Short mmCIF file of N, CA and C in Angstrom, two decimals:
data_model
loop_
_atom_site.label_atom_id
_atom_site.label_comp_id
_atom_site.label_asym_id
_atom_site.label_seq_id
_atom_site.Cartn_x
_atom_site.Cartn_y
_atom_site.Cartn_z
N UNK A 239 -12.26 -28.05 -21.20
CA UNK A 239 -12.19 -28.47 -19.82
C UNK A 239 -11.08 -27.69 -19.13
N UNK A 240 -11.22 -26.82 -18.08
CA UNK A 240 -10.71 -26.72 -17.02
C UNK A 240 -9.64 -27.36 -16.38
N UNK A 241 -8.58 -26.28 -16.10
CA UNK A 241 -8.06 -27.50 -15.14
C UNK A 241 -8.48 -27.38 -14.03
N UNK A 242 -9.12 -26.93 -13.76
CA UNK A 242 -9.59 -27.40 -12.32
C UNK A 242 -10.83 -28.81 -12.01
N UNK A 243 -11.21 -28.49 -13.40
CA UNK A 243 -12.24 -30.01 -13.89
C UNK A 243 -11.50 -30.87 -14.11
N UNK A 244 -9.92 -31.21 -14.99
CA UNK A 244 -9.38 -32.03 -14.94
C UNK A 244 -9.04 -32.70 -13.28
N UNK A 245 -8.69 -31.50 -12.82
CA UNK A 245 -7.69 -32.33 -11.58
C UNK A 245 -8.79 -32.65 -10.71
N UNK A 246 -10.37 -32.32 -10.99
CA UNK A 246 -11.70 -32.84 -10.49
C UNK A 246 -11.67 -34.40 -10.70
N UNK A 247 -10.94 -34.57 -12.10
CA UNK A 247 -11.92 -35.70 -12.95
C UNK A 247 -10.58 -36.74 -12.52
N UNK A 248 -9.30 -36.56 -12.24
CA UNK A 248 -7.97 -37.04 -11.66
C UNK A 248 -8.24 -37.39 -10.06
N UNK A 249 -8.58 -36.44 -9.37
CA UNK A 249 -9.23 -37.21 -8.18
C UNK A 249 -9.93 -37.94 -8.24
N UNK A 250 -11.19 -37.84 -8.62
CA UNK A 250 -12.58 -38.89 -8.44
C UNK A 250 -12.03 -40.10 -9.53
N UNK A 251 -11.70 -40.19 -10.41
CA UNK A 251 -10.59 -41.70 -10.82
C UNK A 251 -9.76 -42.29 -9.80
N UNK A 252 -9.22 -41.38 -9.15
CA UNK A 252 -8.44 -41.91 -7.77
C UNK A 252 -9.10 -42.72 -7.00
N UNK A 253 -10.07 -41.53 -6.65
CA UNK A 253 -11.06 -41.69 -5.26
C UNK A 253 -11.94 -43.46 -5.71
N UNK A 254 -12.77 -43.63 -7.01
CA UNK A 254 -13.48 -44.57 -6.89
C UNK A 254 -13.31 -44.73 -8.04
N UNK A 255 -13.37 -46.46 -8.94
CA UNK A 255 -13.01 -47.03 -9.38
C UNK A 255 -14.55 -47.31 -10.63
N UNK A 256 -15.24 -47.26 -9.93
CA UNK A 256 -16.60 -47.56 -10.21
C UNK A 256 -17.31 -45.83 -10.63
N UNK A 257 -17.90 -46.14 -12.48
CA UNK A 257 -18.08 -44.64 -12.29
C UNK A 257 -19.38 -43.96 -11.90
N UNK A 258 -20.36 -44.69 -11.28
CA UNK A 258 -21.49 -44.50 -10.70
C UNK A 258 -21.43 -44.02 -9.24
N UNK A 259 -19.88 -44.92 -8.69
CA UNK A 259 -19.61 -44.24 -7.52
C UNK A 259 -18.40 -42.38 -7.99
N UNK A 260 -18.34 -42.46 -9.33
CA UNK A 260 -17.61 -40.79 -9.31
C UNK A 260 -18.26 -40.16 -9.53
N UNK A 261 -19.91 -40.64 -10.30
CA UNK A 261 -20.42 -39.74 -10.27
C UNK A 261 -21.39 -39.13 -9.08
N UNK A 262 -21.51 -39.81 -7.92
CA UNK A 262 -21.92 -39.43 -6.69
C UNK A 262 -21.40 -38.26 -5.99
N UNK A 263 -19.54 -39.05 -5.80
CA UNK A 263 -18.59 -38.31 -5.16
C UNK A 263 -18.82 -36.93 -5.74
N UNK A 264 -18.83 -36.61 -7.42
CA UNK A 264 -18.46 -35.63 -7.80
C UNK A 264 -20.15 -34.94 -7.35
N UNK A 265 -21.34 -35.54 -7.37
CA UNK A 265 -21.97 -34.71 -7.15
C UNK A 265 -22.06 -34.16 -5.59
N UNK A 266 -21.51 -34.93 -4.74
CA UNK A 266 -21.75 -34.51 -3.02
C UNK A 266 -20.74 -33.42 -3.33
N UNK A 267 -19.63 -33.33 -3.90
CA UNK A 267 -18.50 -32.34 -4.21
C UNK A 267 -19.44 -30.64 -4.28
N UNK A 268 -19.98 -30.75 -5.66
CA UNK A 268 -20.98 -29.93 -5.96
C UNK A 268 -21.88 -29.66 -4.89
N UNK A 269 -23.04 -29.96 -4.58
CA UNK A 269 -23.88 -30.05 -3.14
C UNK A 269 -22.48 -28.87 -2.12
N UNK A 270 -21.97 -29.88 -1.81
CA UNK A 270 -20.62 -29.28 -0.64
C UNK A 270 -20.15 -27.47 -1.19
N UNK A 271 -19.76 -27.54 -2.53
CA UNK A 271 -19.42 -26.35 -2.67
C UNK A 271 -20.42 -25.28 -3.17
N UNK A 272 -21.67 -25.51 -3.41
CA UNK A 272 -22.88 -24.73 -3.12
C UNK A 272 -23.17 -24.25 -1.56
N UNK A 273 -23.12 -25.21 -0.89
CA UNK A 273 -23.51 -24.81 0.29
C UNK A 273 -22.12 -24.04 1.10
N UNK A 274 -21.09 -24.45 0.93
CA UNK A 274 -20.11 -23.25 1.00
C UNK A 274 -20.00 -22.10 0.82
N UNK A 275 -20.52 -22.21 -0.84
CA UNK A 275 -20.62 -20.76 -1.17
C UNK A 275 -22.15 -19.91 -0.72
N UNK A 276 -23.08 -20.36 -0.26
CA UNK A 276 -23.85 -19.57 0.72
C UNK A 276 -23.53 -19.07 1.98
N UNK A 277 -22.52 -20.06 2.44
CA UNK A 277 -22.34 -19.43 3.73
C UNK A 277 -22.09 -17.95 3.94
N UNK A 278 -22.53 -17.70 5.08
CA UNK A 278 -21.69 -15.80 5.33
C UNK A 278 -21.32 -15.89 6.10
N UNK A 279 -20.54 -14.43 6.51
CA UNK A 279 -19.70 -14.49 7.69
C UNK A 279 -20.97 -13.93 8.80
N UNK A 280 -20.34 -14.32 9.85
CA UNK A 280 -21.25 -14.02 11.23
C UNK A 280 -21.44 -12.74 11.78
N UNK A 281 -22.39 -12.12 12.04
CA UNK A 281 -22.33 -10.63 12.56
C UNK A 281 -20.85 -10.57 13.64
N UNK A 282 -20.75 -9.57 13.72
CA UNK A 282 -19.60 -9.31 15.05
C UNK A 282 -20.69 -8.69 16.00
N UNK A 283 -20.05 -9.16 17.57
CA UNK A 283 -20.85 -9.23 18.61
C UNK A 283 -21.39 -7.76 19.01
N UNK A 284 -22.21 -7.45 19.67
CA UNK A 284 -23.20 -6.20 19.94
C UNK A 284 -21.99 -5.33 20.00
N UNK A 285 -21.22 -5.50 20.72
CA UNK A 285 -20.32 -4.18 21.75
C UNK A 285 -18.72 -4.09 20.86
N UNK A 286 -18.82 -4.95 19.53
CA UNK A 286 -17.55 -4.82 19.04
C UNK A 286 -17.26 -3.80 18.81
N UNK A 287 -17.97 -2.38 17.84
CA UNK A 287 -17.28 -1.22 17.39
C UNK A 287 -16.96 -0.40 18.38
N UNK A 288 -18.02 -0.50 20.07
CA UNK A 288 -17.73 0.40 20.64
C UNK A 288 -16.09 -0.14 21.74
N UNK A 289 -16.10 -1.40 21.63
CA UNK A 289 -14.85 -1.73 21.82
C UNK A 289 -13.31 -1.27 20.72
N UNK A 290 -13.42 -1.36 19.72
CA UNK A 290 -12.93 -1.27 18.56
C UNK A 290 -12.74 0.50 18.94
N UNK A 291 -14.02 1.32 18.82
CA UNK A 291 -13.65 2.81 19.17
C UNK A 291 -12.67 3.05 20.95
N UNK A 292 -12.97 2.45 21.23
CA UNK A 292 -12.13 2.51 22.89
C UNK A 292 -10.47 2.40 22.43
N UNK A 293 -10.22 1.38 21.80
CA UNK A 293 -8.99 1.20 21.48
C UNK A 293 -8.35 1.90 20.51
N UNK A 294 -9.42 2.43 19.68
CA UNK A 294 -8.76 3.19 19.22
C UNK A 294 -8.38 4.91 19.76
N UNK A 295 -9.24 5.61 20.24
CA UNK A 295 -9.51 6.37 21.01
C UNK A 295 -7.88 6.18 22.11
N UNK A 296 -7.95 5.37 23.04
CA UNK A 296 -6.81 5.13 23.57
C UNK A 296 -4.99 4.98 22.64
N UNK A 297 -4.93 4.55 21.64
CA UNK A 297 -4.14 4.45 20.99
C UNK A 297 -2.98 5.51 20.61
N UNK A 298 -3.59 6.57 20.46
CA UNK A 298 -2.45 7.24 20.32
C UNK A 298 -1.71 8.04 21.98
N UNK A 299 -0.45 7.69 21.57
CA UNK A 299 -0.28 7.88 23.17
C UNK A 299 1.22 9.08 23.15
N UNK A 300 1.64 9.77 23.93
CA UNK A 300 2.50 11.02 23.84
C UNK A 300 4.18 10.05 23.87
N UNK A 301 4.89 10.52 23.17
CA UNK A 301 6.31 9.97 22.23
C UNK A 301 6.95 10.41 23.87
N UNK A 302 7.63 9.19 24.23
CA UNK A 302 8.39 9.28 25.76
C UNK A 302 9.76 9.89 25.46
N UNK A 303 10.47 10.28 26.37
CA UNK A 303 11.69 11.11 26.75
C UNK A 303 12.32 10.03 26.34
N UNK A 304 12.42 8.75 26.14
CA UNK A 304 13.61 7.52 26.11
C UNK A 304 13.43 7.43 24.50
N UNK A 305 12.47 7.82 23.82
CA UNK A 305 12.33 7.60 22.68
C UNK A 305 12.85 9.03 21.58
N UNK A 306 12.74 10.09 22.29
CA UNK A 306 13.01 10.99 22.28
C UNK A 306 14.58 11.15 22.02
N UNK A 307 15.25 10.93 23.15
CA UNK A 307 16.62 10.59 23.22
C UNK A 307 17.24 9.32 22.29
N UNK A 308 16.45 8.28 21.90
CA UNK A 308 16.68 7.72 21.17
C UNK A 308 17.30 8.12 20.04
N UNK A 309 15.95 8.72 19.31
CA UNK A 309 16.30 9.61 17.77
C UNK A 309 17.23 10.54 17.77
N UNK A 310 17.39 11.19 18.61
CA UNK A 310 18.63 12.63 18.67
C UNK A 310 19.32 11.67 19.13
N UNK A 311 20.19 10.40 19.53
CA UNK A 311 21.29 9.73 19.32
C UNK A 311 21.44 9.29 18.36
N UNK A 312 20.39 8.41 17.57
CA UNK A 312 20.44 8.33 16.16
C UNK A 312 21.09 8.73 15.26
N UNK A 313 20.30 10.30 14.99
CA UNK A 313 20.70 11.10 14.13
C UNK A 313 22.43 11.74 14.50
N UNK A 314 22.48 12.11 15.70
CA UNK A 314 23.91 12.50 16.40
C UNK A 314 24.83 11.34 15.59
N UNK A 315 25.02 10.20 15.94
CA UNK A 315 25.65 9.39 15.20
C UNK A 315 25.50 9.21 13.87
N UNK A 316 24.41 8.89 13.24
CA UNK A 316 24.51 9.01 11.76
C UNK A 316 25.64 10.61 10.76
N UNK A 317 24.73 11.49 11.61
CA UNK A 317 26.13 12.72 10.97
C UNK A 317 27.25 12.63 11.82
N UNK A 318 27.66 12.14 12.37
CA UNK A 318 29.09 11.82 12.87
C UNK A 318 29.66 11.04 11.96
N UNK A 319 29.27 9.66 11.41
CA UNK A 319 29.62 8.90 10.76
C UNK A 319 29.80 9.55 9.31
N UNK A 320 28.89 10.09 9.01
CA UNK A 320 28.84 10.88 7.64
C UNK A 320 30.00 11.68 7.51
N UNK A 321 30.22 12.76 8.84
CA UNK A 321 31.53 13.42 8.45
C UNK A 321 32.77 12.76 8.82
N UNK A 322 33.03 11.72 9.67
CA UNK A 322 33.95 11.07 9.53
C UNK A 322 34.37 10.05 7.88
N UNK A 323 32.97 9.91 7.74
CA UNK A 323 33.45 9.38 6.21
C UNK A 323 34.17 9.96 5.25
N UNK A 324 33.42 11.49 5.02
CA UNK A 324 33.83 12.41 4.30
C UNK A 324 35.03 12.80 4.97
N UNK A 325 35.70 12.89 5.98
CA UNK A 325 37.00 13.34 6.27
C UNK A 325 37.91 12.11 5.84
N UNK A 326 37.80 10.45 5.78
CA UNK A 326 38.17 9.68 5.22
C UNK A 326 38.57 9.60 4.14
N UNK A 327 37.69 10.95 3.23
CA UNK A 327 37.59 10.56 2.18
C UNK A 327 38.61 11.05 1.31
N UNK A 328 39.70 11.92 1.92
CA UNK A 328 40.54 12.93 1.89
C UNK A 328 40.25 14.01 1.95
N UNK A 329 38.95 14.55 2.73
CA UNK A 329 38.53 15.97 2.44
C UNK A 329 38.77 16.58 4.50
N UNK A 330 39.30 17.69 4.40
CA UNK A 330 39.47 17.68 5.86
C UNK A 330 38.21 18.41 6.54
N UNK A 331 38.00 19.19 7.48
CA UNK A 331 36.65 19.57 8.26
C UNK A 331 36.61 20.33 7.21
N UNK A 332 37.65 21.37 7.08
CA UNK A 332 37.56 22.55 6.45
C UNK A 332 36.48 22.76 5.27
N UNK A 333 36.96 21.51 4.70
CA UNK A 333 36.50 21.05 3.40
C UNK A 333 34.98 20.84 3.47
N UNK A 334 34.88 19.88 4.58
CA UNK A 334 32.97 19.61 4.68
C UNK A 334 32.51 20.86 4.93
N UNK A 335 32.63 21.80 5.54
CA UNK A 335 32.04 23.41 6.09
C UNK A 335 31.69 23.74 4.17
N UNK A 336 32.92 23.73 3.63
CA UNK A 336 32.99 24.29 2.11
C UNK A 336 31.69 23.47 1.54
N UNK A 337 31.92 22.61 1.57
CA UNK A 337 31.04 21.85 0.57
C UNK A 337 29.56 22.00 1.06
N UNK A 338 29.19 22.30 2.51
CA UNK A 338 27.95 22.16 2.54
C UNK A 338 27.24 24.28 2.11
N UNK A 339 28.32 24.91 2.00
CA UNK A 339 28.25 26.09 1.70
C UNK A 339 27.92 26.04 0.48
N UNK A 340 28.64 25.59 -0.33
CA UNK A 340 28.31 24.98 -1.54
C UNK A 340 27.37 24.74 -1.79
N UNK A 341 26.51 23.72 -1.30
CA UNK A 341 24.80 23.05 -1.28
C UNK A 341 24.02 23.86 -0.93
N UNK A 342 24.44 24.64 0.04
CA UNK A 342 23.25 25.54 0.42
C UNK A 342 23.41 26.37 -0.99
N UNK A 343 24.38 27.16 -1.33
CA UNK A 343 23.92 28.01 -2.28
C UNK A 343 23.76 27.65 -3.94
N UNK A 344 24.14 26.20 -3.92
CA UNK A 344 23.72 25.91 -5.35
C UNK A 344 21.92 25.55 -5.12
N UNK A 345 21.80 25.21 -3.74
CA UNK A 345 19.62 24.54 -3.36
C UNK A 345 19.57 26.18 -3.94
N UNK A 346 20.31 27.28 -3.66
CA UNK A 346 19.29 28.72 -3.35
C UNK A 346 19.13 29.08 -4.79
N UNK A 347 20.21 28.63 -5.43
CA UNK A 347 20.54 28.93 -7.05
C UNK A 347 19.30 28.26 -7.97
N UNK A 348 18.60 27.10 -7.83
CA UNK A 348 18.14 26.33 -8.14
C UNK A 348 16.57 26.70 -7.79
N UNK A 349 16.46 27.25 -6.12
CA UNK A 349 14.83 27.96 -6.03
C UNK A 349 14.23 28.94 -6.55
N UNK A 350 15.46 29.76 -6.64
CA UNK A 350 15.44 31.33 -7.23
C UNK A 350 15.05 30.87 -8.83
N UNK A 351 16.19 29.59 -9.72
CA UNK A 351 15.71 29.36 -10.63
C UNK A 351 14.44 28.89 -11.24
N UNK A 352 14.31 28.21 -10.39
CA UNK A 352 13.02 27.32 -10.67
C UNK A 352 11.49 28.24 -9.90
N UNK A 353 11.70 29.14 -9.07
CA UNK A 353 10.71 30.32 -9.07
C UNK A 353 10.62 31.47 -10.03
N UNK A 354 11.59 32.10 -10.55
CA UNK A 354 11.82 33.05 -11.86
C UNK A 354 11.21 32.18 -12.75
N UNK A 355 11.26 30.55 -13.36
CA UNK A 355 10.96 30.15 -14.62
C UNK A 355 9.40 29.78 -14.47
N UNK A 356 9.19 29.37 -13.20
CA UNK A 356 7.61 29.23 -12.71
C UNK A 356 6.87 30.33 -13.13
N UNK A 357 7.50 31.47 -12.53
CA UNK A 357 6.71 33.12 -12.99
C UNK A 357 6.79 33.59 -14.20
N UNK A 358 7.67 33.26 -15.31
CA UNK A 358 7.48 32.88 -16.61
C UNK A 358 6.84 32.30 -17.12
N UNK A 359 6.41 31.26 -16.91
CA UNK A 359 5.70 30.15 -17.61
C UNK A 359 3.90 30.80 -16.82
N UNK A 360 3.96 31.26 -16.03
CA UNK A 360 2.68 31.90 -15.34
C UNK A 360 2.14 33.06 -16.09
N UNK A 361 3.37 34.17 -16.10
CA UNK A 361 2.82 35.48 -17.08
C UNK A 361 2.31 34.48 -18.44
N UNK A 362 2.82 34.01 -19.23
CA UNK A 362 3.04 33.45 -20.42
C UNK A 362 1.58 32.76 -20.89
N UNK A 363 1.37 31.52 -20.11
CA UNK A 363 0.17 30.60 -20.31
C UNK A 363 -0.28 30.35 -18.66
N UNK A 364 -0.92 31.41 -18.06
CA UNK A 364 -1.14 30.59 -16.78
C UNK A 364 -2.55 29.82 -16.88
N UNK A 365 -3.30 30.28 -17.71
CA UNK A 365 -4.55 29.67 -17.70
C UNK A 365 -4.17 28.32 -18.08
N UNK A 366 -3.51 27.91 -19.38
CA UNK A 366 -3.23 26.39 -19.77
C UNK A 366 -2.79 25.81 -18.38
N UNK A 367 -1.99 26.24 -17.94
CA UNK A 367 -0.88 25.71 -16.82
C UNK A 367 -1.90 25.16 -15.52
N UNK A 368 -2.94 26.29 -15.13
CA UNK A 368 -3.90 25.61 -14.56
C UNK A 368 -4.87 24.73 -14.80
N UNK A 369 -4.84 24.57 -16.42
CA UNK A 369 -6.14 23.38 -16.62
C UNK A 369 -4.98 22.11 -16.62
N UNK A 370 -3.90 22.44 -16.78
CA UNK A 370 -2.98 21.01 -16.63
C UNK A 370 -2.88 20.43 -15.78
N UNK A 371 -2.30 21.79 -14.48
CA UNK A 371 -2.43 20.85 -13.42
C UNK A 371 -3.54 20.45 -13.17
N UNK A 372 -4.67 20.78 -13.38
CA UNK A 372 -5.97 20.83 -12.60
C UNK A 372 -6.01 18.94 -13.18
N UNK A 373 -5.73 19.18 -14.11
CA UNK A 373 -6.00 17.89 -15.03
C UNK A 373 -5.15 16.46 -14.31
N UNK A 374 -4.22 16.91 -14.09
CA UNK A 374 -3.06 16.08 -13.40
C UNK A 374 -3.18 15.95 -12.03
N UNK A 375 -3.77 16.58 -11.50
CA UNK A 375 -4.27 16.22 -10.25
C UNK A 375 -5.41 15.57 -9.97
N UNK A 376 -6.91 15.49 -11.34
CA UNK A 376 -7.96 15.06 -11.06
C UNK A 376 -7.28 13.40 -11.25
N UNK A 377 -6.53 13.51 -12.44
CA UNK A 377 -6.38 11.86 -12.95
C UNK A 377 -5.26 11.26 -11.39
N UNK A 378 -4.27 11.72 -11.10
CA UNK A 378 -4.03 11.39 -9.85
C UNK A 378 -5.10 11.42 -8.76
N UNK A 379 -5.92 11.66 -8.63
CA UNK A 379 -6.37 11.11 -7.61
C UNK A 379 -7.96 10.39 -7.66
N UNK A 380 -8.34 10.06 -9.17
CA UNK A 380 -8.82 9.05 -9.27
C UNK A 380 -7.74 7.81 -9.67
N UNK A 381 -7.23 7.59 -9.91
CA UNK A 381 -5.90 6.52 -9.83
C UNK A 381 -5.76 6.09 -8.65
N UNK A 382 -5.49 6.99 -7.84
CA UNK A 382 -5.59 6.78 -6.31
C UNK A 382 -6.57 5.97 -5.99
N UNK A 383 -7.54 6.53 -5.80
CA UNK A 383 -9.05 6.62 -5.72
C UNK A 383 -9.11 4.72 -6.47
N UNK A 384 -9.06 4.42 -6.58
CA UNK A 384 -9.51 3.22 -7.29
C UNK A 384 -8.13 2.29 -6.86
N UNK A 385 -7.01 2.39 -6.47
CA UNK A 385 -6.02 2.11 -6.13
C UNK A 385 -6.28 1.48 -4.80
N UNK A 386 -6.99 2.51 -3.95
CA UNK A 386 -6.90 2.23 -2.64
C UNK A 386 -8.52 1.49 -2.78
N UNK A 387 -9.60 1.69 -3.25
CA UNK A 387 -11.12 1.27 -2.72
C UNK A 387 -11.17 -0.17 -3.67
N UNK A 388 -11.37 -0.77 -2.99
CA UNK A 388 -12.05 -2.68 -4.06
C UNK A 388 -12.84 -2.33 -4.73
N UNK A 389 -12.72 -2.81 -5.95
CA UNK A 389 -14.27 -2.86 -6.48
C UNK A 389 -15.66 -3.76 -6.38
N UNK A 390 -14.96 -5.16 -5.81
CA UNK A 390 -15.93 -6.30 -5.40
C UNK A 390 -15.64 -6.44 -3.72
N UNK A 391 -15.71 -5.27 -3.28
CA UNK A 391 -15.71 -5.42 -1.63
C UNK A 391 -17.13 -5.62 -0.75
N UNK A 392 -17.30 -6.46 0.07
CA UNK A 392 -18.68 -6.83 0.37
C UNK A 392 -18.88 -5.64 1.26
N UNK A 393 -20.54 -4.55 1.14
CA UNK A 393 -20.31 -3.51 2.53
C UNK A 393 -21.03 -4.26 3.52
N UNK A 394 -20.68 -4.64 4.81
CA UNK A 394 -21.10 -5.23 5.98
C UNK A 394 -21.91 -3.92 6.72
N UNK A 395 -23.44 -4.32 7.04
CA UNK A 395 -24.10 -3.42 7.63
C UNK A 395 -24.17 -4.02 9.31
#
Protein backbone atom coordinates (compact mmCIF):
# COMPACT_ATOMS: atom_id res chain seq x y z
CA UNK A 1 0.00 0.00 0.00
CA UNK A 2 0.87 3.38 -0.97
CA UNK A 3 1.05 6.17 0.85
CA UNK A 4 -0.98 7.90 -0.93
CA UNK A 5 -3.64 4.91 -0.43
CA UNK A 6 -2.92 5.09 3.15
CA UNK A 7 -3.59 8.77 3.64
CA UNK A 8 -6.74 7.73 1.08
CA UNK A 9 -7.79 5.10 3.58
CA UNK A 10 -6.97 7.93 6.81
CA UNK A 11 -9.32 10.32 5.24
CA UNK A 12 -12.32 8.25 4.29
CA UNK A 13 -12.08 6.76 8.19
CA UNK A 14 -12.28 10.40 8.98
CA UNK A 15 -14.74 11.36 6.48
CA UNK A 16 -17.43 8.40 7.34
CA UNK A 17 -17.78 6.12 10.01
CA UNK A 18 -19.88 3.61 8.24
CA UNK A 19 -17.83 1.50 5.71
CA UNK A 20 -20.41 1.26 2.97
CA UNK A 21 -20.50 4.96 3.23
CA UNK A 22 -16.18 4.83 2.54
CA UNK A 23 -16.67 2.80 0.19
CA UNK A 24 -18.87 5.24 -1.91
CA UNK A 25 -16.82 8.31 -0.90
CA UNK A 26 -13.75 6.45 -2.06
CA UNK A 27 -15.44 5.46 -5.19
CA UNK A 28 -16.95 9.18 -6.21
CA UNK A 29 -13.05 10.00 -5.32
CA UNK A 30 -12.08 7.62 -8.23
CA UNK A 31 -15.05 8.67 -10.75
CA UNK A 32 -13.71 12.50 -9.78
CA UNK A 33 -10.11 11.72 -10.56
CA UNK A 34 -10.81 9.89 -13.88
CA UNK A 35 -12.70 12.54 -15.09
CA UNK A 36 -9.95 14.99 -14.14
CA UNK A 37 -7.59 13.21 -15.70
CA UNK A 38 -9.46 13.46 -19.14
CA UNK A 39 -9.78 16.83 -19.00
CA UNK A 40 -7.58 19.02 -21.55
CA UNK A 41 -6.53 22.20 -21.76
CA UNK A 42 -8.64 24.59 -24.01
CA UNK A 43 -7.49 25.69 -27.46
CA UNK A 44 -6.06 29.34 -27.22
CA UNK A 45 -8.27 31.84 -28.99
CA UNK A 46 -8.11 32.29 -33.02
CA UNK A 47 -5.82 35.52 -33.01
CA UNK A 48 -3.48 34.40 -30.05
CA UNK A 49 -0.13 33.59 -32.02
CA UNK A 50 -0.68 36.42 -34.28
CA UNK A 51 -0.97 38.52 -31.17
CA UNK A 52 1.86 36.68 -29.41
CA UNK A 53 4.00 37.43 -32.94
CA UNK A 54 3.08 41.34 -32.65
CA UNK A 55 4.60 41.43 -29.30
CA UNK A 56 7.08 39.86 -30.00
CA UNK A 57 8.07 41.49 -33.20
CA UNK A 58 7.69 44.83 -31.18
CA UNK A 59 9.88 43.78 -28.29
CA UNK A 60 13.08 44.39 -29.00
CA UNK A 61 13.56 47.99 -28.74
CA UNK A 62 17.05 50.32 -29.30
CA UNK A 63 19.23 50.61 -25.64
CA UNK A 64 18.45 54.57 -24.67
CA UNK A 65 21.20 57.26 -24.05
CA UNK A 66 20.12 57.12 -20.07
CA UNK A 67 20.91 53.55 -20.11
CA UNK A 68 23.81 54.00 -21.97
CA UNK A 69 25.23 56.48 -19.55
CA UNK A 70 24.16 54.34 -16.96
CA UNK A 71 26.71 51.47 -17.69
CA UNK A 72 29.76 53.78 -18.53
CA UNK A 73 29.03 55.21 -14.88
CA UNK A 74 28.93 51.88 -13.66
CA UNK A 75 31.87 50.62 -14.94
CA UNK A 76 33.73 54.31 -14.39
CA UNK A 77 33.10 53.68 -10.74
CA UNK A 78 33.66 50.09 -10.36
CA UNK A 79 37.50 50.70 -11.73
CA UNK A 80 37.78 53.64 -9.62
CA UNK A 81 36.98 51.65 -6.67
CA UNK A 82 39.23 48.85 -7.81
CA UNK A 83 42.20 51.19 -8.05
CA UNK A 84 41.52 52.96 -5.05
CA UNK A 85 41.49 49.61 -3.35
CA UNK A 86 44.63 48.55 -4.77
CA UNK A 87 46.27 51.90 -3.83
CA UNK A 88 44.87 51.04 -0.20
CA UNK A 89 46.45 48.25 -0.45
CA UNK A 90 49.92 49.74 -0.12
CA UNK A 91 50.62 49.67 -3.74
CA UNK A 92 50.88 53.32 -5.19
CA UNK A 93 49.51 54.32 -8.99
CA UNK A 94 52.88 53.59 -10.05
CA UNK A 95 52.53 50.23 -8.92
CA UNK A 96 48.94 49.46 -10.54
CA UNK A 97 50.42 50.76 -14.21
CA UNK A 98 53.29 47.88 -13.21
CA UNK A 99 51.13 45.28 -12.38
CA UNK A 100 48.70 45.55 -15.12
CA UNK A 101 51.95 45.51 -17.50
CA UNK A 102 52.61 42.57 -15.87
CA UNK A 103 49.12 40.85 -16.87
CA UNK A 104 49.22 41.93 -20.09
CA UNK A 105 52.47 40.24 -20.73
CA UNK A 106 52.22 37.20 -18.59
CA UNK A 107 48.04 36.77 -20.82
CA UNK A 108 50.73 37.21 -24.01
CA UNK A 109 53.19 34.62 -22.40
CA UNK A 110 50.47 32.17 -21.87
CA UNK A 111 48.76 32.64 -25.73
CA UNK A 112 51.96 32.36 -27.42
CA UNK A 113 52.21 29.26 -24.99
CA UNK A 114 49.27 27.66 -25.31
CA UNK A 115 49.31 28.36 -29.36
CA UNK A 116 53.03 26.84 -29.87
CA UNK A 117 51.72 23.63 -27.68
CA UNK A 118 48.31 23.57 -29.71
CA UNK A 119 50.59 23.43 -32.99
CA UNK A 120 52.43 20.62 -31.41
CA UNK A 121 49.95 18.53 -30.39
CA UNK A 122 48.43 19.29 -34.19
CA UNK A 123 51.72 18.35 -36.21
CA UNK A 124 51.89 15.27 -33.78
CA UNK A 125 48.21 13.60 -33.68
CA UNK A 126 45.91 16.04 -35.41
CA UNK A 127 43.69 13.48 -36.78
CA UNK A 128 43.08 11.87 -33.06
CA UNK A 129 42.72 15.45 -31.77
CA UNK A 130 39.92 15.96 -34.26
CA UNK A 131 37.96 12.79 -33.63
CA UNK A 132 38.16 13.97 -29.86
CA UNK A 133 36.99 17.00 -30.20
CA UNK A 134 34.57 16.01 -32.71
CA UNK A 135 33.57 13.49 -30.04
CA UNK A 136 33.32 16.06 -27.22
CA UNK A 137 31.37 18.23 -28.91
CA UNK A 138 28.76 15.61 -30.31
CA UNK A 139 28.29 14.28 -26.53
CA UNK A 140 27.99 18.03 -25.43
CA UNK A 141 25.48 18.82 -27.33
CA UNK A 142 23.34 15.93 -27.06
CA UNK A 143 23.53 16.48 -23.21
CA UNK A 144 22.38 19.72 -24.07
CA UNK A 145 20.00 18.56 -26.37
CA UNK A 146 18.07 16.50 -23.88
CA UNK A 147 18.83 19.03 -21.09
CA UNK A 148 16.89 21.66 -22.62
CA UNK A 149 13.82 19.43 -24.69
CA UNK A 150 11.12 17.29 -22.16
CA UNK A 151 10.74 14.10 -22.90
CA UNK A 152 6.94 13.77 -21.81
CA UNK A 153 6.06 17.27 -23.24
CA UNK A 154 2.50 17.39 -24.69
CA UNK A 155 2.92 18.94 -28.66
CA UNK A 156 -0.22 21.32 -28.82
CA UNK A 157 -1.42 21.56 -32.50
Amino acid sequence: MSDDERELARLLLEAAADPGEREALAEAHRQLEKDLLRLADPLPPPGFVAAVMEKVSAAPRPVSAVEVRSAVAIVAVALAASAVAFVRAGASAEGLALQLARALVSAREVLVGGGSGLAAVWRTGGLPLSVVLAVVTMVTLVGLRRLVAPENAKVVT
